Amino acid sequence: MNVLLDLLNSRPLIDGTEQDALADPADGRSWASEHGGDGSRAELALLREVRDVLRDVVCGQSPPTALSPFLEGVHQVPEFTADGLHWTVKSPVHTRLPVELILTWAATEDRYPGRLRPCANSECRLFLLDRSRANRARWCSMATCGNRAKARRHYERSR
């Protein structure tokens, strides 16, 4: 799940300027290799596309079916191991990491429906996975976005 959040949060706004961890080929290769990819140009291009579509899906701007084109030609093959039955995803090398991220998103939606969401701070582009019992988390970080919102509300009340 952390790799999914890492992908969704790979285009943050820092001091009002968008930063893209996958834009620079060297940085993108490093990001992909840290997350189990090969860092090829084809993989990075596909990761950027998948990230953007996933962001739209999570924000409710696109339906989940928008991810379908990325899954064409992907197969799951059953294999028996010492631990029992294991399903292996078969896809071209450059699509493996993007496909795994889509499958991670689907598993997250099954396990934590509605808990993967964007930060409530309109000036923030990050996402969070709410694991709280009450399902009321709103901020990517209480130390930054949550604190700013609370300080803003306090300032408005005290004026």
mmCIF file with all atom_site columns, C-alpha atoms in Angstrom:
data_model
loop_
_atom_site.group_PDB
_atom_site.id
_atom_site.type_symbol
_atom_site.label_atom_id
_atom_site.label_alt_id
_atom_site.label_comp_id
_atom_site.label_asym_id
_atom_site.label_entity_id
_atom_site.label_seq_id
_atom_site.pdbx_PDB_ins_code
_atom_site.Cartn_x
_atom_site.Cartn_y
_atom_site.Cartn_z
_atom_site.occupancy
_atom_site.B_iso_or_equiv
_atom_site.pdbx_formal_charge
_atom_site.auth_seq_id
_atom_site.auth_comp_id
_atom_site.auth_asym_id
_atom_site.auth_atom_id
_atom_site.pdbx_PDB_model_num
ATOM 1   C CA . MET A 1 1   ? 0.000   0.000   0.000   1.00 0.00 ? 1   MET A CA 1
ATOM 2   C CA . ASN A 1 2   ? 2.886   2.347   0.676   1.00 0.00 ? 2   ASN A CA 1
ATOM 3   C CA . VAL A 1 3   ? 4.003   2.091   -2.940  1.00 0.00 ? 3   VAL A CA 1
ATOM 4   C CA . LEU A 1 4   ? 0.495   3.148   -4.034  1.00 0.00 ? 4   LEU A CA 1
ATOM 5   C CA . LEU A 1 5   ? 0.612   6.233   -1.813  1.00 0.00 ? 5   LEU A CA 1
ATOM 6   C CA . ASP A 1 6   ? 4.166   6.907   -2.983  1.00 0.00 ? 6   ASP A CA 1
ATOM 7   C CA . LEU A 1 7   ? 2.936   6.900   -6.584  1.00 0.00 ? 7   LEU A CA 1
ATOM 8   C CA . LEU A 1 8   ? -0.117  9.064   -5.889  1.00 0.00 ? 8   LEU A CA 1
ATOM 9   C CA . ASN A 1 9   ? 2.030   11.473  -3.872  1.00 0.00 ? 9   ASN A CA 1
ATOM 10  C CA . SER A 1 10  ? 4.833   11.669  -6.440  1.00 0.00 ? 10  SER A CA 1
ATOM 11  C CA . ARG A 1 11  ? 3.506   15.008  -7.773  1.00 0.00 ? 11  ARG A CA 1
ATOM 12  C CA . PRO A 1 12  ? 3.262   17.268  -4.713  1.00 0.00 ? 12  PRO A CA 1
ATOM 13  C CA . LEU A 1 13  ? 2.981   21.039  -4.582  1.00 0.00 ? 13  LEU A CA 1
ATOM 14  C CA . ILE A 1 14  ? 5.971   22.501  -2.774  1.00 0.00 ? 14  ILE A CA 1
ATOM 15  C CA . ASP A 1 15  ? 5.758   26.230  -2.114  1.00 0.00 ? 15  ASP A CA 1
ATOM 16  C CA . GLY A 1 16  ? 3.070   26.436  -4.792  1.00 0.00 ? 16  GLY A CA 1
ATOM 17  C CA . THR A 1 17  ? 5.198   24.722  -7.454  1.00 0.00 ? 17  THR A CA 1
ATOM 18  C CA . GLU A 1 18  ? 4.459   21.226  -8.694  1.00 0.00 ? 18  GLU A CA 1
ATOM 19  C CA . GLN A 1 19  ? 7.294   18.758  -8.260  1.00 0.00 ? 19  GLN A CA 1
ATOM 20  C CA . ASP A 1 20  ? 7.214   15.486  -10.210 1.00 0.00 ? 20  ASP A CA 1
ATOM 21  C CA . ALA A 1 21  ? 9.375   12.637  -8.926  1.00 0.00 ? 21  ALA A CA 1
ATOM 22  C CA . LEU A 1 22  ? 8.911   10.803  -12.230 1.00 0.00 ? 22  LEU A CA 1
ATOM 23  C CA . ALA A 1 23  ? 9.595   13.678  -14.649 1.00 0.00 ? 23  ALA A CA 1
ATOM 24  C CA . ASP A 1 24  ? 13.390  13.640  -14.618 1.00 0.00 ? 24  ASP A CA 1
ATOM 25  C CA . PRO A 1 25  ? 14.683  10.385  -16.177 1.00 0.00 ? 25  PRO A CA 1
ATOM 26  C CA . ALA A 1 26  ? 17.371  9.849   -13.501 1.00 0.00 ? 26  ALA A CA 1
ATOM 27  C CA . ASP A 1 27  ? 15.000  10.592  -10.608 1.00 0.00 ? 27  ASP A CA 1
ATOM 28  C CA . GLY A 1 28  ? 12.293  8.492   -12.234 1.00 0.00 ? 28  GLY A CA 1
ATOM 29  C CA . ARG A 1 29  ? 14.658  5.526   -12.680 1.00 0.00 ? 29  ARG A CA 1
ATOM 30  C CA . SER A 1 30  ? 15.635  5.818   -9.044  1.00 0.00 ? 30  SER A CA 1
ATOM 31  C CA . TRP A 1 31  ? 11.987  5.989   -7.913  1.00 0.00 ? 31  TRP A CA 1
ATOM 32  C CA . ALA A 1 32  ? 11.024  2.999   -10.063 1.00 0.00 ? 32  ALA A CA 1
ATOM 33  C CA . SER A 1 33  ? 13.978  0.860   -8.954  1.00 0.00 ? 33  SER A CA 1
ATOM 34  C CA . GLU A 1 34  ? 13.251  1.653   -5.284  1.00 0.00 ? 34  GLU A CA 1
ATOM 35  C CA . HIS A 1 35  ? 9.724   0.338   -5.868  1.00 0.00 ? 35  HIS A CA 1
ATOM 36  C CA . GLY A 1 36  ? 10.656  -2.804  -7.800  1.00 0.00 ? 36  GLY A CA 1
ATOM 37  C CA . GLY A 1 37  ? 10.561  -1.500  -11.358 1.00 0.00 ? 37  GLY A CA 1
ATOM 38  C CA . ASP A 1 38  ? 13.198  -1.434  -14.077 1.00 0.00 ? 38  ASP A CA 1
ATOM 39  C CA . GLY A 1 39  ? 13.147  2.348   -14.619 1.00 0.00 ? 39  GLY A CA 1
ATOM 40  C CA . SER A 1 40  ? 12.972  2.120   -18.415 1.00 0.00 ? 40  SER A CA 1
ATOM 41  C CA . ARG A 1 41  ? 11.571  5.045   -20.384 1.00 0.00 ? 41  ARG A CA 1
ATOM 42  C CA . ALA A 1 42  ? 8.535   2.963   -21.323 1.00 0.00 ? 42  ALA A CA 1
ATOM 43  C CA . GLU A 1 43  ? 7.894   2.062   -17.682 1.00 0.00 ? 43  GLU A CA 1
ATOM 44  C CA . LEU A 1 44  ? 8.254   5.677   -16.510 1.00 0.00 ? 44  LEU A CA 1
ATOM 45  C CA . ALA A 1 45  ? 5.867   6.938   -19.183 1.00 0.00 ? 45  ALA A CA 1
ATOM 46  C CA . LEU A 1 46  ? 3.340   4.284   -18.185 1.00 0.00 ? 46  LEU A CA 1
ATOM 47  C CA . LEU A 1 47  ? 3.800   5.050   -14.467 1.00 0.00 ? 47  LEU A CA 1
ATOM 48  C CA . ARG A 1 48  ? 3.043   8.733   -15.101 1.00 0.00 ? 48  ARG A CA 1
ATOM 49  C CA . GLU A 1 49  ? -0.086  7.815   -17.069 1.00 0.00 ? 49  GLU A CA 1
ATOM 50  C CA . VAL A 1 50  ? -1.286  5.321   -14.455 1.00 0.00 ? 50  VAL A CA 1
ATOM 51  C CA . ARG A 1 51  ? -0.600  7.827   -11.662 1.00 0.00 ? 51  ARG A CA 1
ATOM 52  C CA . ASP A 1 52  ? -2.668  10.525  -13.358 1.00 0.00 ? 52  ASP A CA 1
ATOM 53  C CA . VAL A 1 53  ? -5.590  8.208   -14.078 1.00 0.00 ? 53  VAL A CA 1
ATOM 54  C CA . LEU A 1 54  ? -5.456  6.759   -10.540 1.00 0.00 ? 54  LEU A CA 1
ATOM 55  C CA . ARG A 1 55  ? -5.513  10.283  -9.103  1.00 0.00 ? 55  ARG A CA 1
ATOM 56  C CA . ASP A 1 56  ? -8.620  11.060  -11.155 1.00 0.00 ? 56  ASP A CA 1
ATOM 57  C CA . VAL A 1 57  ? -10.276 7.789   -10.092 1.00 0.00 ? 57  VAL A CA 1
ATOM 58  C CA . VAL A 1 58  ? -9.517  8.335   -6.394  1.00 0.00 ? 58  VAL A CA 1
ATOM 59  C CA . CYS A 1 59  ? -10.802 11.929  -6.616  1.00 0.00 ? 59  CYS A CA 1
ATOM 60  C CA . GLY A 1 60  ? -13.993 10.730  -8.312  1.00 0.00 ? 60  GLY A CA 1
ATOM 61  C CA . GLN A 1 61  ? -13.277 12.566  -11.557 1.00 0.00 ? 61  GLN A CA 1
ATOM 62  C CA . SER A 1 62  ? -13.010 9.331   -13.593 1.00 0.00 ? 62  SER A CA 1
ATOM 63  C CA . PRO A 1 63  ? -14.663 5.929   -13.212 1.00 0.00 ? 63  PRO A CA 1
ATOM 64  C CA . PRO A 1 64  ? -12.507 2.913   -12.286 1.00 0.00 ? 64  PRO A CA 1
ATOM 65  C CA . THR A 1 65  ? -13.019 1.597   -15.830 1.00 0.00 ? 65  THR A CA 1
ATOM 66  C CA . ALA A 1 66  ? -10.588 4.326   -16.958 1.00 0.00 ? 66  ALA A CA 1
ATOM 67  C CA . LEU A 1 67  ? -7.852  1.952   -15.728 1.00 0.00 ? 67  LEU A CA 1
ATOM 68  C CA . SER A 1 68  ? -8.946  -0.861  -18.086 1.00 0.00 ? 68  SER A CA 1
ATOM 69  C CA . PRO A 1 69  ? -6.605  0.012   -20.980 1.00 0.00 ? 69  PRO A CA 1
ATOM 70  C CA . PHE A 1 70  ? -3.602  -0.489  -18.691 1.00 0.00 ? 70  PHE A CA 1
ATOM 71  C CA . LEU A 1 71  ? -4.694  -4.061  -17.937 1.00 0.00 ? 71  LEU A CA 1
ATOM 72  C CA . GLU A 1 72  ? -5.058  -5.280  -21.521 1.00 0.00 ? 72  GLU A CA 1
ATOM 73  C CA . GLY A 1 73  ? -2.941  -8.365  -22.144 1.00 0.00 ? 73  GLY A CA 1
ATOM 74  C CA . VAL A 1 74  ? -2.332  -8.970  -18.420 1.00 0.00 ? 74  VAL A CA 1
ATOM 75  C CA . HIS A 1 75  ? -2.880  -12.499 -17.105 1.00 0.00 ? 75  HIS A CA 1
ATOM 76  C CA . GLN A 1 76  ? -2.788  -14.177 -13.726 1.00 0.00 ? 76  GLN A CA 1
ATOM 77  C CA . VAL A 1 77  ? -1.262  -17.637 -13.647 1.00 0.00 ? 77  VAL A CA 1
ATOM 78  C CA . PRO A 1 78  ? -1.719  -20.021 -10.717 1.00 0.00 ? 78  PRO A CA 1
ATOM 79  C CA . GLU A 1 79  ? 1.443   -21.582 -9.296  1.00 0.00 ? 79  GLU A CA 1
ATOM 80  C CA . PHE A 1 80  ? 1.841   -23.983 -6.410  1.00 0.00 ? 80  PHE A CA 1
ATOM 81  C CA . THR A 1 81  ? 4.606   -23.141 -3.959  1.00 0.00 ? 81  THR A CA 1
ATOM 82  C CA . ALA A 1 82  ? 5.578   -24.501 -0.553  1.00 0.00 ? 82  ALA A CA 1
ATOM 83  C CA . ASP A 1 83  ? 3.120   -21.981 0.910   1.00 0.00 ? 83  ASP A CA 1
ATOM 84  C CA . GLY A 1 84  ? 0.234   -23.173 -1.275  1.00 0.00 ? 84  GLY A CA 1
ATOM 85  C CA . LEU A 1 85  ? -1.470  -21.651 -4.293  1.00 0.00 ? 85  LEU A CA 1
ATOM 86  C CA . HIS A 1 86  ? 0.005   -18.358 -5.442  1.00 0.00 ? 86  HIS A CA 1
ATOM 87  C CA . TRP A 1 87  ? -1.204  -16.185 -8.343  1.00 0.00 ? 87  TRP A CA 1
ATOM 88  C CA . THR A 1 88  ? 1.486   -14.620 -10.492 1.00 0.00 ? 88  THR A CA 1
ATOM 89  C CA . VAL A 1 89  ? 0.754   -11.658 -12.737 1.00 0.00 ? 89  VAL A CA 1
ATOM 90  C CA . LYS A 1 90  ? 2.160   -12.046 -16.246 1.00 0.00 ? 90  LYS A CA 1
ATOM 91  C CA . SER A 1 91  ? 2.695   -8.899  -18.287 1.00 0.00 ? 91  SER A CA 1
ATOM 92  C CA . PRO A 1 92  ? 5.442   -7.244  -20.325 1.00 0.00 ? 92  PRO A CA 1
ATOM 93  C CA . VAL A 1 93  ? 8.378   -6.165  -18.147 1.00 0.00 ? 93  VAL A CA 1
ATOM 94  C CA . HIS A 1 94  ? 7.764   -2.415  -18.524 1.00 0.00 ? 94  HIS A CA 1
ATOM 95  C CA . THR A 1 95  ? 4.100   -2.821  -17.466 1.00 0.00 ? 95  THR A CA 1
ATOM 96  C CA . ARG A 1 96  ? 4.673   -5.002  -14.391 1.00 0.00 ? 96  ARG A CA 1
ATOM 97  C CA . LEU A 1 97  ? 5.046   -2.217  -11.791 1.00 0.00 ? 97  LEU A CA 1
ATOM 98  C CA . PRO A 1 98  ? 2.160   -0.086  -13.152 1.00 0.00 ? 98  PRO A CA 1
ATOM 99  C CA . VAL A 1 99  ? -0.078  -3.174  -13.249 1.00 0.00 ? 99  VAL A CA 1
ATOM 100 C CA . GLU A 1 100 ? 0.897   -4.105  -9.688  1.00 0.00 ? 100 GLU A CA 1
ATOM 101 C CA . LEU A 1 101 ? -0.002  -0.577  -8.590  1.00 0.00 ? 101 LEU A CA 1
ATOM 102 C CA . ILE A 1 102 ? -3.440  -0.835  -10.182 1.00 0.00 ? 102 ILE A CA 1
ATOM 103 C CA . LEU A 1 103 ? -3.962  -4.202  -8.481  1.00 0.00 ? 103 LEU A CA 1
ATOM 104 C CA . THR A 1 104 ? -2.828  -2.668  -5.174  1.00 0.00 ? 104 THR A CA 1
ATOM 105 C CA . TRP A 1 105 ? -5.375  0.129   -5.643  1.00 0.00 ? 105 TRP A CA 1
ATOM 106 C CA . ALA A 1 106 ? -8.122  -2.455  -6.297  1.00 0.00 ? 106 ALA A CA 1
ATOM 107 C CA . ALA A 1 107 ? -7.128  -4.452  -3.196  1.00 0.00 ? 107 ALA A CA 1
ATOM 108 C CA . THR A 1 108 ? -7.083  -1.244  -1.139  1.00 0.00 ? 108 THR A CA 1
ATOM 109 C CA . GLU A 1 109 ? -10.579 -0.353  -2.327  1.00 0.00 ? 109 GLU A CA 1
ATOM 110 C CA . ASP A 1 110 ? -11.768 -3.854  -1.393  1.00 0.00 ? 110 ASP A CA 1
ATOM 111 C CA . ARG A 1 111 ? -10.130 -3.821  2.023   1.00 0.00 ? 111 ARG A CA 1
ATOM 112 C CA . TYR A 1 112 ? -10.588 -0.135  2.912   1.00 0.00 ? 112 TYR A CA 1
ATOM 113 C CA . PRO A 1 113 ? -13.481 1.153   0.776   1.00 0.00 ? 113 PRO A CA 1
ATOM 114 C CA . GLY A 1 114 ? -13.536 4.939   0.570   1.00 0.00 ? 114 GLY A CA 1
ATOM 115 C CA . ARG A 1 115 ? -10.527 5.366   2.823   1.00 0.00 ? 115 ARG A CA 1
ATOM 116 C CA . LEU A 1 116 ? -8.002  6.258   0.121   1.00 0.00 ? 116 LEU A CA 1
ATOM 117 C CA . ARG A 1 117 ? -8.637  9.917   -0.560  1.00 0.00 ? 117 ARG A CA 1
ATOM 118 C CA . PRO A 1 118 ? -7.037  13.283  -1.280  1.00 0.00 ? 118 PRO A CA 1
ATOM 119 C CA . CYS A 1 119 ? -5.994  15.570  1.544   1.00 0.00 ? 119 CYS A CA 1
ATOM 120 C CA . ALA A 1 120 ? -8.774  17.993  2.540   1.00 0.00 ? 120 ALA A CA 1
ATOM 121 C CA . ASN A 1 121 ? -6.374  20.932  2.233   1.00 0.00 ? 121 ASN A CA 1
ATOM 122 C CA . SER A 1 122 ? -7.238  22.553  -1.094  1.00 0.00 ? 122 SER A CA 1
ATOM 123 C CA . GLU A 1 123 ? -3.635  23.750  -1.434  1.00 0.00 ? 123 GLU A CA 1
ATOM 124 C CA . CYS A 1 124 ? -2.261  20.209  -1.058  1.00 0.00 ? 124 CYS A CA 1
ATOM 125 C CA . ARG A 1 125 ? -2.046  17.523  -3.756  1.00 0.00 ? 125 ARG A CA 1
ATOM 126 C CA . LEU A 1 126 ? -1.216  14.581  -1.496  1.00 0.00 ? 126 LEU A CA 1
ATOM 127 C CA . PHE A 1 127 ? -3.335  11.536  -0.695  1.00 0.00 ? 127 PHE A CA 1
ATOM 128 C CA . LEU A 1 128 ? -3.907  9.591   2.504   1.00 0.00 ? 128 LEU A CA 1
ATOM 129 C CA . LEU A 1 129 ? -5.155  6.181   3.524   1.00 0.00 ? 129 LEU A CA 1
ATOM 130 C CA . ASP A 1 130 ? -7.428  6.564   6.540   1.00 0.00 ? 130 ASP A CA 1
ATOM 131 C CA . ARG A 1 131 ? -6.892  3.642   8.889   1.00 0.00 ? 131 ARG A CA 1
ATOM 132 C CA . SER A 1 132 ? -8.705  5.258   11.807  1.00 0.00 ? 132 SER A CA 1
ATOM 133 C CA . ARG A 1 133 ? -11.632 3.479   13.382  1.00 0.00 ? 133 ARG A CA 1
ATOM 134 C CA . ALA A 1 134 ? -13.996 6.408   12.783  1.00 0.00 ? 134 ALA A CA 1
ATOM 135 C CA . ASN A 1 135 ? -12.918 6.953   9.137   1.00 0.00 ? 135 ASN A CA 1
ATOM 136 C CA . ARG A 1 136 ? -12.672 10.683  9.734   1.00 0.00 ? 136 ARG A CA 1
ATOM 137 C CA . ALA A 1 137 ? -9.051  11.496  8.822   1.00 0.00 ? 137 ALA A CA 1
ATOM 138 C CA . ARG A 1 138 ? -8.937  14.500  6.537   1.00 0.00 ? 138 ARG A CA 1
ATOM 139 C CA . TRP A 1 139 ? -5.307  15.537  6.288   1.00 0.00 ? 139 TRP A CA 1
ATOM 140 C CA . CYS A 1 140 ? -2.252  13.944  4.724   1.00 0.00 ? 140 CYS A CA 1
ATOM 141 C CA . SER A 1 141 ? -0.383  15.108  7.822   1.00 0.00 ? 141 SER A CA 1
ATOM 142 C CA . MET A 1 142 ? -1.622  16.689  11.039  1.00 0.00 ? 142 MET A CA 1
ATOM 143 C CA . ALA A 1 143 ? 1.777   18.362  11.418  1.00 0.00 ? 143 ALA A CA 1
ATOM 144 C CA . THR A 1 144 ? 1.389   20.323  8.174   1.00 0.00 ? 144 THR A CA 1
ATOM 145 C CA . CYS A 1 145 ? -2.037  20.432  6.529   1.00 0.00 ? 145 CYS A CA 1
ATOM 146 C CA . GLY A 1 146 ? -4.092  19.673  9.638   1.00 0.00 ? 146 GLY A CA 1
ATOM 147 C CA . ASN A 1 147 ? -2.220  22.210  11.733  1.00 0.00 ? 147 ASN A CA 1
ATOM 148 C CA . ARG A 1 148 ? -2.563  24.899  9.055   1.00 0.00 ? 148 ARG A CA 1
ATOM 149 C CA . ALA A 1 149 ? -6.318  24.327  8.786   1.00 0.00 ? 149 ALA A CA 1
ATOM 150 C CA . LYS A 1 150 ? -6.770  24.458  12.546  1.00 0.00 ? 150 LYS A CA 1
ATOM 151 C CA . ALA A 1 151 ? -4.633  27.602  12.794  1.00 0.00 ? 151 ALA A CA 1
ATOM 152 C CA . ARG A 1 152 ? -6.659  29.201  9.989   1.00 0.00 ? 152 ARG A CA 1
ATOM 153 C CA . ARG A 1 153 ? -9.955  28.390  11.744  1.00 0.00 ? 153 ARG A CA 1
ATOM 154 C CA . HIS A 1 154 ? -8.611  29.695  15.054  1.00 0.00 ? 154 HIS A CA 1
ATOM 155 C CA . TYR A 1 155 ? -7.460  32.913  13.401  1.00 0.00 ? 155 TYR A CA 1
ATOM 156 C CA . GLU A 1 156 ? -10.889 33.397  11.762  1.00 0.00 ? 156 GLU A CA 1
ATOM 157 C CA . ARG A 1 157 ? -12.701 32.818  15.072  1.00 0.00 ? 157 ARG A CA 1
ATOM 158 C CA . SER A 1 158 ? -10.458 35.192  17.010  1.00 0.00 ? 158 SER A CA 1
ATOM 159 C CA . ARG A 1 159 ? -10.813 38.011  14.439  1.00 0.00 ? 159 ARG A CA 1
#
